[in-house]
PDB file of C-alpha atoms in Angstrom:
ATOM      1  CA  MET J   1    -173.682 -49.066 -65.717  1.00 97.00           C
ATOM      2  CA  ILE J   2    -174.192 -52.579 -67.292  1.00 98.00           C
ATOM      3  CA  ILE J   3    -171.320 -55.007 -67.012  1.00 98.00           C
ATOM      4  CA  GLY J   4    -171.941 -58.262 -68.357  1.00 96.00           C
ATOM      5  CA  ASN J   5    -175.617 -59.102 -67.453  1.00 93.00           C
ATOM      6  CA  LYS J   6    -175.487 -57.209 -64.174  1.00 96.00           C
ATOM      7  CA  GLU J   7    -176.336 -53.578 -63.340  1.00 98.00           C
ATOM      8  CA  PHE J   8    -174.025 -51.594 -61.188  1.00 98.00           C
ATOM      9  CA  ASP J   9    -175.415 -49.022 -58.873  1.00 97.00           C
ATOM     10  CA  LEU J  10    -172.280 -46.914 -59.114  1.00 96.00           C
ATOM     11  CA  ASP J  11    -173.818 -43.952 -57.429  1.00 92.00           C
ATOM     12  CA  ASN J  12    -174.853 -45.264 -54.355  1.00 93.00           C
ATOM     13  CA  LYS J  13    -172.955 -48.626 -53.881  1.00 97.00           C
ATOM     14  CA  GLY J  14    -169.158 -50.153 -53.704  1.00 98.00           C
ATOM     15  CA  TYR J  15    -168.127 -52.974 -55.573  1.00 98.00           C
ATOM     16  CA  ILE J  16    -165.120 -55.286 -55.184  1.00 98.00           C
ATOM     17  CA  MET J  17    -162.960 -56.285 -58.372  1.00 98.00           C
ATOM     18  CA  GLY J  18    -160.729 -59.187 -57.514  1.00 98.00           C
ATOM     19  CA  ILE J  19    -157.376 -59.311 -59.308  1.00 97.00           C
ATOM     20  CA  LEU J  20    -156.426 -62.561 -61.199  1.00 96.00           C
ATOM     21  CA  ASN J  21    -153.032 -62.275 -62.771  1.00 93.00           C
ATOM     22  CA  VAL J  22    -152.330 -64.963 -64.848  1.00 93.00           C
ATOM     23  CA  THR J  23    -148.769 -64.361 -65.195  1.00 84.00           C
ATOM     24  CA  PRO J  24    -145.328 -65.828 -63.817  1.00 78.00           C
ATOM     25  CA  ASP J  25    -143.819 -62.434 -62.802  1.00 57.00           C
ATOM     26  CA  SER J  26    -146.709 -60.088 -61.218  1.00 50.00           C
ATOM     27  CA  PHE J  27    -145.213 -58.136 -58.174  1.00 49.00           C
ATOM     28  CA  SER J  28    -147.405 -59.611 -55.865  1.00 53.00           C
ATOM     29  CA  ASP J  29    -148.810 -63.097 -56.859  1.00 51.00           C
ATOM     30  CA  GLY J  30    -146.871 -63.857 -59.978  1.00 49.00           C
ATOM     31  CA  GLY J  31    -146.875 -67.672 -60.791  1.00 54.00           C
ATOM     32  CA  LYS J  32    -149.638 -68.507 -58.387  1.00 61.00           C
ATOM     33  CA  TRP J  33    -152.575 -68.598 -60.974  1.00 55.00           C
ATOM     34  CA  ASN J  34    -150.873 -69.146 -64.336  1.00 69.00           C
ATOM     35  CA  ASP J  35    -152.569 -72.721 -64.511  1.00 87.00           C
ATOM     36  CA  VAL J  36    -156.460 -72.571 -65.902  1.00 93.00           C
ATOM     37  CA  ASN J  37    -157.670 -74.795 -63.033  1.00 93.00           C
ATOM     38  CA  LYS J  38    -155.592 -73.097 -60.343  1.00 93.00           C
ATOM     39  CA  ALA J  39    -156.856 -69.814 -61.603  1.00 95.00           C
ATOM     40  CA  LEU J  40    -160.504 -70.929 -62.081  1.00 97.00           C
ATOM     41  CA  GLU J  41    -160.644 -71.913 -58.241  1.00 96.00           C
ATOM     42  CA  HIS J  42    -159.158 -68.611 -57.297  1.00 96.00           C
ATOM     43  CA  ALA J  43    -162.175 -66.802 -58.967  1.00 97.00           C
ATOM     44  CA  LYS J  44    -164.491 -68.988 -57.374  1.00 98.00           C
ATOM     45  CA  GLU J  45    -163.012 -68.336 -54.019  1.00 98.00           C
ATOM     46  CA  MET J  46    -162.954 -64.418 -54.864  1.00 98.00           C
ATOM     47  CA  VAL J  47    -166.520 -64.505 -55.958  1.00 98.00           C
ATOM     48  CA  ASN J  48    -167.607 -66.368 -52.677  1.00 98.00           C
ATOM     49  CA  MET J  49    -165.825 -63.685 -50.634  1.00 98.00           C
ATOM     50  CA  GLY J  50    -167.941 -60.891 -52.338  1.00 98.00           C
ATOM     51  CA  ALA J  51    -165.962 -59.901 -55.651  1.00 98.00           C
ATOM     52  CA  THR J  52    -168.520 -58.873 -58.370  1.00 98.00           C
ATOM     53  CA  ILE J  53    -165.897 -58.668 -61.266  1.00 98.00           C
ATOM     54  CA  ILE J  54    -162.774 -60.462 -61.874  1.00 98.00           C
ATOM     55  CA  ASP J  55    -159.626 -58.571 -63.445  1.00 98.00           C
ATOM     56  CA  VAL J  56    -157.916 -61.022 -65.723  1.00 97.00           C
ATOM     57  CA  GLY J  57    -154.364 -59.886 -66.673  1.00 95.00           C
ATOM     58  CA  GLY J  58    -151.810 -61.671 -68.666  1.00 93.00           C
ATOM     59  CA  GLU J  59    -148.787 -59.107 -68.707  1.00 92.00           C
ATOM     60  CA  SER J  60    -147.264 -57.854 -65.256  1.00 82.00           C
ATOM     61  CA  THR J  61    -147.198 -53.947 -65.289  1.00 76.00           C
ATOM     62  CA  ARG J  62    -145.191 -53.893 -62.478  1.00 74.00           C
ATOM     63  CA  PRO J  63    -142.309 -51.304 -62.331  1.00 71.00           C
ATOM     64  CA  GLY J  64    -139.652 -52.620 -64.788  1.00 73.00           C
ATOM     65  CA  TYR J  65    -142.068 -55.304 -66.333  1.00 70.00           C
ATOM     66  CA  THR J  66    -140.933 -57.108 -69.261  1.00 77.00           C
ATOM     67  CA  LYS J  67    -143.259 -56.564 -72.164  1.00 85.00           C
ATOM     68  CA  ILE J  68    -144.712 -59.912 -74.088  1.00 90.00           C
ATOM     69  CA  SER J  69    -146.252 -60.341 -77.679  1.00 93.00           C
ATOM     70  CA  ASP J  70    -149.883 -60.164 -77.990  1.00 96.00           C
ATOM     71  CA  GLU J  71    -149.919 -63.540 -78.945  1.00 95.00           C
ATOM     72  CA  GLU J  72    -148.380 -64.698 -75.630  1.00 94.00           C
ATOM     73  CA  GLU J  73    -150.435 -62.510 -73.647  1.00 95.00           C
ATOM     74  CA  ILE J  74    -153.678 -63.890 -75.762  1.00 96.00           C
ATOM     75  CA  GLU J  75    -152.659 -67.529 -74.991  1.00 94.00           C
ATOM     76  CA  ARG J  76    -152.549 -66.808 -71.319  1.00 94.00           C
ATOM     77  CA  VAL J  77    -155.910 -65.255 -70.571  1.00 96.00           C
ATOM     78  CA  VAL J  78    -158.225 -66.476 -73.207  1.00 97.00           C
ATOM     79  CA  PRO J  79    -158.445 -70.197 -71.674  1.00 96.00           C
ATOM     80  CA  VAL J  80    -158.808 -68.211 -68.068  1.00 97.00           C
ATOM     81  CA  ILE J  81    -161.485 -66.104 -69.128  1.00 98.00           C
ATOM     82  CA  LYS J  82    -163.455 -68.822 -71.010  1.00 97.00           C
ATOM     83  CA  ALA J  83    -163.236 -71.118 -67.993  1.00 97.00           C
ATOM     84  CA  ILE J  84    -164.714 -68.541 -65.822  1.00 98.00           C
ATOM     85  CA  LYS J  85    -167.588 -67.526 -68.095  1.00 98.00           C
ATOM     86  CA  ASP J  86    -168.467 -71.131 -68.443  1.00 97.00           C
ATOM     87  CA  ASN J  87    -168.362 -71.794 -64.657  1.00 97.00           C
ATOM     88  CA  LEU J  88    -169.270 -68.830 -62.900  1.00 97.00           C
ATOM     89  CA  CYS J  89    -171.952 -65.944 -62.834  1.00 95.00           C
ATOM     90  CA  VAL J  90    -169.708 -63.077 -62.598  1.00 98.00           C
ATOM     91  CA  ALA J  91    -168.524 -60.221 -64.647  1.00 98.00           C
ATOM     92  CA  VAL J  92    -165.057 -60.671 -66.133  1.00 98.00           C
ATOM     93  CA  SER J  93    -162.714 -57.604 -67.136  1.00 98.00           C
ATOM     94  CA  ILE J  94    -159.534 -58.088 -69.050  1.00 98.00           C
ATOM     95  CA  ASP J  95    -156.945 -55.889 -68.040  1.00 97.00           C
ATOM     96  CA  THR J  96    -154.828 -54.886 -71.137  1.00 97.00           C
ATOM     97  CA  TYR J  97    -153.875 -52.051 -73.227  1.00 97.00           C
ATOM     98  CA  LYS J  98    -153.511 -53.839 -76.627  1.00 98.00           C
ATOM     99  CA  SER J  99    -156.366 -53.943 -78.674  1.00 98.00           C
ATOM    100  CA  GLU J 100    -155.995 -57.494 -80.326  1.00 98.00           C
ATOM    101  CA  VAL J 101    -155.757 -58.992 -76.596  1.00 98.00           C
ATOM    102  CA  ALA J 102    -158.779 -57.033 -75.885  1.00 98.00           C
ATOM    103  CA  ARG J 103    -160.923 -58.211 -78.886  1.00 98.00           C
ATOM    104  CA  ALA J 104    -159.630 -62.296 -78.234  1.00 98.00           C
ATOM    105  CA  ALA J 105    -160.691 -61.688 -74.402  1.00 98.00           C
ATOM    106  CA  LEU J 106    -164.124 -59.893 -75.613  1.00 98.00           C
ATOM    107  CA  ASN J 107    -164.749 -62.863 -78.264  1.00 98.00           C
ATOM    108  CA  VAL J 108    -164.763 -65.366 -75.473  1.00 98.00           C
ATOM    109  CA  GLY J 109    -166.867 -63.326 -72.957  1.00 98.00           C
ATOM    110  CA  ALA J 110    -165.010 -60.868 -71.262  1.00 98.00           C
ATOM    111  CA  ASP J 111    -167.341 -57.829 -70.326  1.00 98.00           C
ATOM    112  CA  MET J 112    -164.972 -54.619 -70.170  1.00 98.00           C
ATOM    113  CA  VAL J 113    -161.473 -53.516 -70.599  1.00 98.00           C
ATOM    114  CA  ASN J 114    -159.319 -52.467 -68.181  1.00 98.00           C
ATOM    115  CA  ASP J 115    -156.593 -50.187 -69.766  1.00 98.00           C
ATOM    116  CA  ILE J 116    -153.818 -48.998 -67.883  1.00 97.00           C
ATOM    117  CA  TRP J 117    -152.920 -46.309 -70.681  1.00 98.00           C
ATOM    118  CA  GLY J 118    -156.059 -45.028 -70.741  1.00 98.00           C
ATOM    119  CA  LEU J 119    -156.813 -45.649 -74.541  1.00 98.00           C
ATOM    120  CA  LYS J 120    -153.620 -44.125 -75.596  1.00 98.00           C
ATOM    121  CA  TYR J 121    -151.120 -46.773 -76.152  1.00 97.00           C
ATOM    122  CA  ASP J 122    -152.813 -48.757 -78.951  1.00 98.00           C
ATOM    123  CA  LYS J 123    -154.603 -46.265 -81.259  1.00 97.00           C
ATOM    124  CA  ASN J 124    -157.068 -49.161 -82.078  1.00 98.00           C
ATOM    125  CA  MET J 125    -158.135 -49.721 -78.536  1.00 98.00           C
ATOM    126  CA  ALA J 126    -161.151 -47.165 -78.318  1.00 98.00           C
ATOM    127  CA  ALA J 127    -162.520 -48.686 -81.737  1.00 98.00           C
ATOM    128  CA  VAL J 128    -162.409 -52.472 -80.529  1.00 98.00           C
ATOM    129  CA  VAL J 129    -164.198 -51.170 -77.232  1.00 98.00           C
ATOM    130  CA  SER J 130    -166.866 -49.087 -79.357  1.00 98.00           C
ATOM    131  CA  GLU J 131    -167.316 -52.131 -81.473  1.00 98.00           C
ATOM    132  CA  TYR J 132    -168.261 -54.463 -78.846  1.00 98.00           C
ATOM    133  CA  GLY J 133    -170.210 -51.590 -76.613  1.00 98.00           C
ATOM    134  CA  VAL J 134    -168.645 -52.691 -73.706  1.00 98.00           C
ATOM    135  CA  PRO J 135    -167.336 -50.743 -70.653  1.00 98.00           C
ATOM    136  CA  VAL J 136    -163.801 -49.395 -70.113  1.00 98.00           C
ATOM    137  CA  CYS J 137    -161.827 -48.361 -67.410  1.00 98.00           C
ATOM    138  CA  ILE J 138    -159.501 -45.292 -68.480  1.00 98.00           C
ATOM    139  CA  MET J 139    -156.501 -45.049 -66.302  1.00 98.00           C
ATOM    140  CA  HIS J 140    -154.494 -42.320 -65.706  1.00 98.00           C
ATOM    141  CA  ASN J 141    -150.761 -42.931 -67.162  1.00 98.00           C
ATOM    142  CA  ARG J 142    -147.994 -41.005 -68.792  1.00 97.00           C
ATOM    143  CA  ASP J 143    -144.477 -41.832 -69.783  1.00 96.00           C
ATOM    144  CA  ASN J 144    -142.717 -39.062 -67.768  1.00 96.00           C
ATOM    145  CA  GLU J 145    -143.468 -37.484 -63.857  1.00 96.00           C
ATOM    146  CA  ASN J 146    -142.984 -33.751 -65.429  1.00 97.00           C
ATOM    147  CA  TYR J 147    -146.161 -32.176 -63.759  1.00 98.00           C
ATOM    148  CA  ASN J 148    -146.634 -28.524 -63.565  1.00 98.00           C
ATOM    149  CA  SER J 149    -149.618 -28.587 -61.504  1.00 98.00           C
ATOM    150  CA  PHE J 150    -150.192 -32.266 -60.387  1.00 98.00           C
ATOM    151  CA  MET J 151    -154.045 -32.580 -59.978  1.00 98.00           C
ATOM    152  CA  ASP J 152    -154.776 -30.316 -62.794  1.00 98.00           C
ATOM    153  CA  ASP J 153    -152.465 -32.367 -64.998  1.00 98.00           C
ATOM    154  CA  VAL J 154    -153.970 -35.498 -64.332  1.00 98.00           C
ATOM    155  CA  ILE J 155    -157.300 -34.226 -64.845  1.00 98.00           C
ATOM    156  CA  ALA J 156    -156.313 -32.848 -68.247  1.00 98.00           C
ATOM    157  CA  ASP J 157    -154.493 -36.107 -69.155  1.00 98.00           C
ATOM    158  CA  LEU J 158    -157.713 -38.030 -68.294  1.00 98.00           C
ATOM    159  CA  LYS J 159    -159.819 -35.513 -70.564  1.00 98.00           C
ATOM    160  CA  GLU J 160    -157.391 -36.502 -73.256  1.00 98.00           C
ATOM    161  CA  SER J 161    -158.423 -40.036 -72.800  1.00 98.00           C
ATOM    162  CA  ILE J 162    -162.018 -39.472 -72.458  1.00 98.00           C
ATOM    163  CA  LYS J 163    -162.081 -37.594 -75.847  1.00 98.00           C
ATOM    164  CA  ILE J 164    -160.460 -40.569 -77.336  1.00 98.00           C
ATOM    165  CA  ALA J 165    -163.124 -42.370 -76.186  1.00 98.00           C
ATOM    166  CA  LYS J 166    -166.064 -39.946 -77.330  1.00 98.00           C
ATOM    167  CA  GLU J 167    -164.545 -39.729 -80.591  1.00 98.00           C
ATOM    168  CA  ALA J 168    -164.438 -43.422 -81.028  1.00 98.00           C
ATOM    169  CA  ASN J 169    -168.452 -43.317 -79.889  1.00 98.00           C
ATOM    170  CA  ILE J 170    -167.937 -45.000 -76.667  1.00 98.00           C
ATOM    171  CA  LYS J 171    -170.928 -44.029 -74.754  1.00 98.00           C
ATOM    172  CA  ASP J 172    -170.572 -42.196 -71.462  1.00 97.00           C
ATOM    173  CA  GLU J 173    -172.531 -44.667 -69.556  1.00 97.00           C
ATOM    174  CA  ASN J 174    -169.656 -47.071 -70.601  1.00 98.00           C
ATOM    175  CA  ILE J 175    -166.830 -45.148 -69.238  1.00 98.00           C
ATOM    176  CA  MET J 176    -165.233 -45.164 -65.750  1.00 98.00           C
ATOM    177  CA  ILE J 177    -161.910 -43.444 -64.876  1.00 98.00           C
ATOM    178  CA  ASP J 178    -158.853 -44.466 -62.827  1.00 98.00           C
ATOM    179  CA  PRO J 179    -156.306 -42.176 -60.938  1.00 98.00           C
ATOM    180  CA  GLY J 180    -153.408 -44.529 -61.986  1.00 98.00           C
ATOM    181  CA  VAL J 181    -152.069 -45.064 -58.341  1.00 98.00           C
ATOM    182  CA  GLY J 182    -148.533 -46.130 -58.478  1.00 97.00           C
ATOM    183  CA  PHE J 183    -148.325 -45.230 -62.385  1.00 97.00           C
ATOM    184  CA  ALA J 184    -146.061 -42.197 -63.456  1.00 97.00           C
ATOM    185  CA  LYS J 185    -146.145 -40.721 -59.849  1.00 98.00           C
ATOM    186  CA  SER J 186    -144.187 -40.456 -56.716  1.00 98.00           C
ATOM    187  CA  LEU J 187    -145.154 -41.773 -53.085  1.00 98.00           C
ATOM    188  CA  GLU J 188    -146.190 -38.022 -52.255  1.00 98.00           C
ATOM    189  CA  GLN J 189    -148.206 -37.783 -55.571  1.00 98.00           C
ATOM    190  CA  ASN J 190    -149.997 -41.430 -54.891  1.00 98.00           C
ATOM    191  CA  LEU J 191    -150.951 -39.985 -51.320  1.00 98.00           C
ATOM    192  CA  GLU J 192    -152.270 -37.035 -52.765  1.00 98.00           C
ATOM    193  CA  ILE J 193    -154.514 -38.114 -55.533  1.00 98.00           C
ATOM    194  CA  THR J 194    -155.813 -40.868 -53.219  1.00 98.00           C
ATOM    195  CA  ASN J 195    -156.778 -38.004 -50.883  1.00 98.00           C
ATOM    196  CA  LYS J 196    -158.101 -35.998 -53.489  1.00 98.00           C
ATOM    197  CA  LEU J 197    -160.146 -38.715 -55.403  1.00 98.00           C
ATOM    198  CA  GLU J 198    -163.101 -36.134 -55.029  1.00 97.00           C
ATOM    199  CA  ARG J 199    -161.316 -34.027 -57.767  1.00 97.00           C
ATOM    200  CA  LEU J 200    -161.705 -36.743 -60.252  1.00 97.00           C
ATOM    201  CA  GLY J 201    -165.404 -37.016 -59.529  1.00 96.00           C
ATOM    202  CA  GLU J 202    -165.496 -33.616 -61.319  1.00 95.00           C
ATOM    203  CA  LEU J 203    -165.178 -35.136 -64.448  1.00 98.00           C
ATOM    204  CA  GLY J 204    -168.489 -36.821 -64.042  1.00 97.00           C
ATOM    205  CA  TYR J 205    -167.654 -40.546 -64.416  1.00 98.00           C
ATOM    206  CA  PRO J 206    -167.465 -43.461 -61.977  1.00 98.00           C
ATOM    207  CA  ILE J 207    -164.165 -44.002 -60.438  1.00 98.00           C
ATOM    208  CA  LEU J 208    -162.272 -47.271 -60.106  1.00 98.00           C
ATOM    209  CA  LEU J 209    -159.433 -47.355 -56.987  1.00 98.00           C
ATOM    210  CA  ALA J 210    -156.620 -49.623 -57.441  1.00 98.00           C
ATOM    211  CA  THR J 211    -154.367 -49.687 -54.773  1.00 98.00           C
ATOM    212  CA  SER J 212    -153.908 -53.023 -53.486  1.00 97.00           C
ATOM    213  CA  ARG J 213    -150.649 -54.108 -51.963  1.00 96.00           C
ATOM    214  CA  LYS J 214    -148.760 -51.347 -53.851  1.00 97.00           C
ATOM    215  CA  SER J 215    -145.588 -49.659 -52.881  1.00 96.00           C
ATOM    216  CA  MET J 216    -147.289 -46.600 -51.953  1.00 98.00           C
ATOM    217  CA  ILE J 217    -148.546 -48.637 -48.901  1.00 98.00           C
ATOM    218  CA  GLY J 218    -145.047 -50.273 -48.783  1.00 97.00           C
ATOM    219  CA  LEU J 219    -143.413 -47.471 -48.503  1.00 98.00           C
ATOM    220  CA  THR J 220    -145.563 -45.381 -46.149  1.00 98.00           C
ATOM    221  CA  LEU J 221    -145.789 -48.361 -43.715  1.00 98.00           C
ATOM    222  CA  ASN J 222    -142.328 -49.973 -44.331  1.00 98.00           C
ATOM    223  CA  VAL J 223    -143.857 -53.305 -45.090  1.00 97.00           C
ATOM    224  CA  ASP J 224    -143.443 -55.998 -47.853  1.00 94.00           C
ATOM    225  CA  LYS J 225    -145.809 -56.814 -50.476  1.00 91.00           C
ATOM    226  CA  ASN J 226    -147.242 -59.556 -48.227  1.00 92.00           C
ATOM    227  CA  GLU J 227    -148.013 -57.332 -45.308  1.00 97.00           C
ATOM    228  CA  ARG J 228    -150.044 -54.674 -47.150  1.00 98.00           C
ATOM    229  CA  VAL J 229    -153.616 -56.018 -46.385  1.00 98.00           C
ATOM    230  CA  GLU J 230    -154.459 -53.301 -43.621  1.00 98.00           C
ATOM    231  CA  GLY J 231    -152.903 -50.394 -45.557  1.00 98.00           C
ATOM    232  CA  THR J 232    -155.089 -51.491 -48.673  1.00 98.00           C
ATOM    233  CA  VAL J 233    -158.263 -51.620 -46.718  1.00 98.00           C
ATOM    234  CA  ALA J 234    -157.436 -48.187 -45.155  1.00 98.00           C
ATOM    235  CA  THR J 235    -157.229 -46.938 -48.896  1.00 98.00           C
ATOM    236  CA  THR J 236    -160.514 -48.692 -49.917  1.00 98.00           C
ATOM    237  CA  VAL J 237    -162.535 -46.898 -47.037  1.00 98.00           C
ATOM    238  CA  ILE J 238    -160.821 -43.559 -47.781  1.00 98.00           C
ATOM    239  CA  GLY J 239    -161.708 -44.104 -51.498  1.00 98.00           C
ATOM    240  CA  ALA J 240    -165.281 -45.061 -50.875  1.00 98.00           C
ATOM    241  CA  MET J 241    -165.636 -41.797 -48.370  1.00 98.00           C
ATOM    242  CA  LYS J 242    -164.324 -39.823 -51.229  1.00 97.00           C
ATOM    243  CA  GLY J 243    -166.445 -41.331 -54.204  1.00 97.00           C
ATOM    244  CA  ALA J 244    -164.886 -43.993 -55.399  1.00 98.00           C
ATOM    245  CA  SER J 245    -167.316 -47.072 -56.333  1.00 98.00           C
ATOM    246  CA  ILE J 246    -164.939 -49.960 -57.698  1.00 98.00           C
ATOM    247  CA  PHE J 247    -161.999 -51.348 -55.825  1.00 98.00           C
ATOM    248  CA  ARG J 248    -159.362 -53.445 -57.530  1.00 98.00           C
ATOM    249  CA  VAL J 249    -157.929 -55.643 -54.768  1.00 98.00           C
ATOM    250  CA  HIS J 250    -156.168 -58.737 -53.986  1.00 97.00           C
ATOM    251  CA  ASP J 251    -157.430 -59.269 -50.758  1.00 98.00           C
ATOM    252  CA  VAL J 252    -161.334 -59.689 -51.451  1.00 98.00           C
ATOM    253  CA  LEU J 253    -162.612 -60.533 -48.234  1.00 98.00           C
ATOM    254  CA  GLU J 254    -161.044 -57.976 -46.019  1.00 98.00           C
ATOM    255  CA  ASN J 255    -161.991 -55.215 -48.421  1.00 98.00           C
ATOM    256  CA  LYS J 256    -165.356 -56.267 -48.995  1.00 98.00           C
ATOM    257  CA  ARG J 257    -166.188 -56.356 -45.241  1.00 98.00           C
ATOM    258  CA  ALA J 258    -164.630 -52.594 -44.949  1.00 98.00           C
ATOM    259  CA  LEU J 259    -166.268 -51.376 -47.911  1.00 98.00           C
ATOM    260  CA  ASP J 260    -169.634 -52.860 -46.788  1.00 98.00           C
ATOM    261  CA  MET J 261    -169.293 -50.921 -43.392  1.00 98.00           C
ATOM    262  CA  THR J 262    -168.121 -47.433 -44.881  1.00 98.00           C
ATOM    263  CA  MET J 263    -171.255 -47.846 -47.360  1.00 97.00           C
ATOM    264  CA  ALA J 264    -173.483 -48.445 -44.597  1.00 96.00           C
ATOM    265  CA  ILE J 265    -172.218 -45.415 -42.692  1.00 96.00           C
ATOM    266  CA  LYS J 266    -172.266 -43.268 -45.770  1.00 95.00           C
ATOM    267  CA  ARG J 267    -175.679 -44.282 -46.518  1.00 92.00           C
ATOM    268  CA  SER J 268    -176.962 -43.320 -43.014  1.00 92.00           C
TER     269      SER J 268
END
């Protein structure tokens, strides 16, 4: 897969996507990076620690989040994306489910779209992704937890999103999928889907895993959001063993080292 000007070998290698929330209210780091200079410095730190993609988000999607307007989200993300692209050689992802935000981000150099609603929230999103010819991460999500057969239903939901992508002429080589840990799932279901990631591999697309500091870890280990590094690292290692190739994390260095060790063992 080509993301920006870099070729990613998603069949044989693992990559770190560093989280950069330019929001006042994200669950883990809200308010830390919502100044352009601070955001750029943090992006530099993450690149130096081994991140090959920076995922910029302008609206918190934590449970119970407050939705903001397209205009406000654009005002938050565009200057940060522009600063990163002007100063760093790194792929940039825009974390949004709104097509106008995606368009504004792509216009200033974003290299891919990360959509937590799997192209289902905004009917124009797939068309925008197709128009710009960029990769898209299709995450599993739904507005309820009414599953009949959990893993089968998740795969069916993802197939619906993939169908939307293909109908918009998004190329197969530009699609990756995310199991949506923490979205419309109980603790038990989050653990199950992390344990059964290889089932998602049956769809034939690269897998992005985003578990960093999430409630699954907090509830399992009974620790708050600032003490979830080890739990996140464990999910990265298991994810890599089960076929995921991109890992969206806050703590880049720890996860990069664990990922590199895991991939070395896999390659042996």
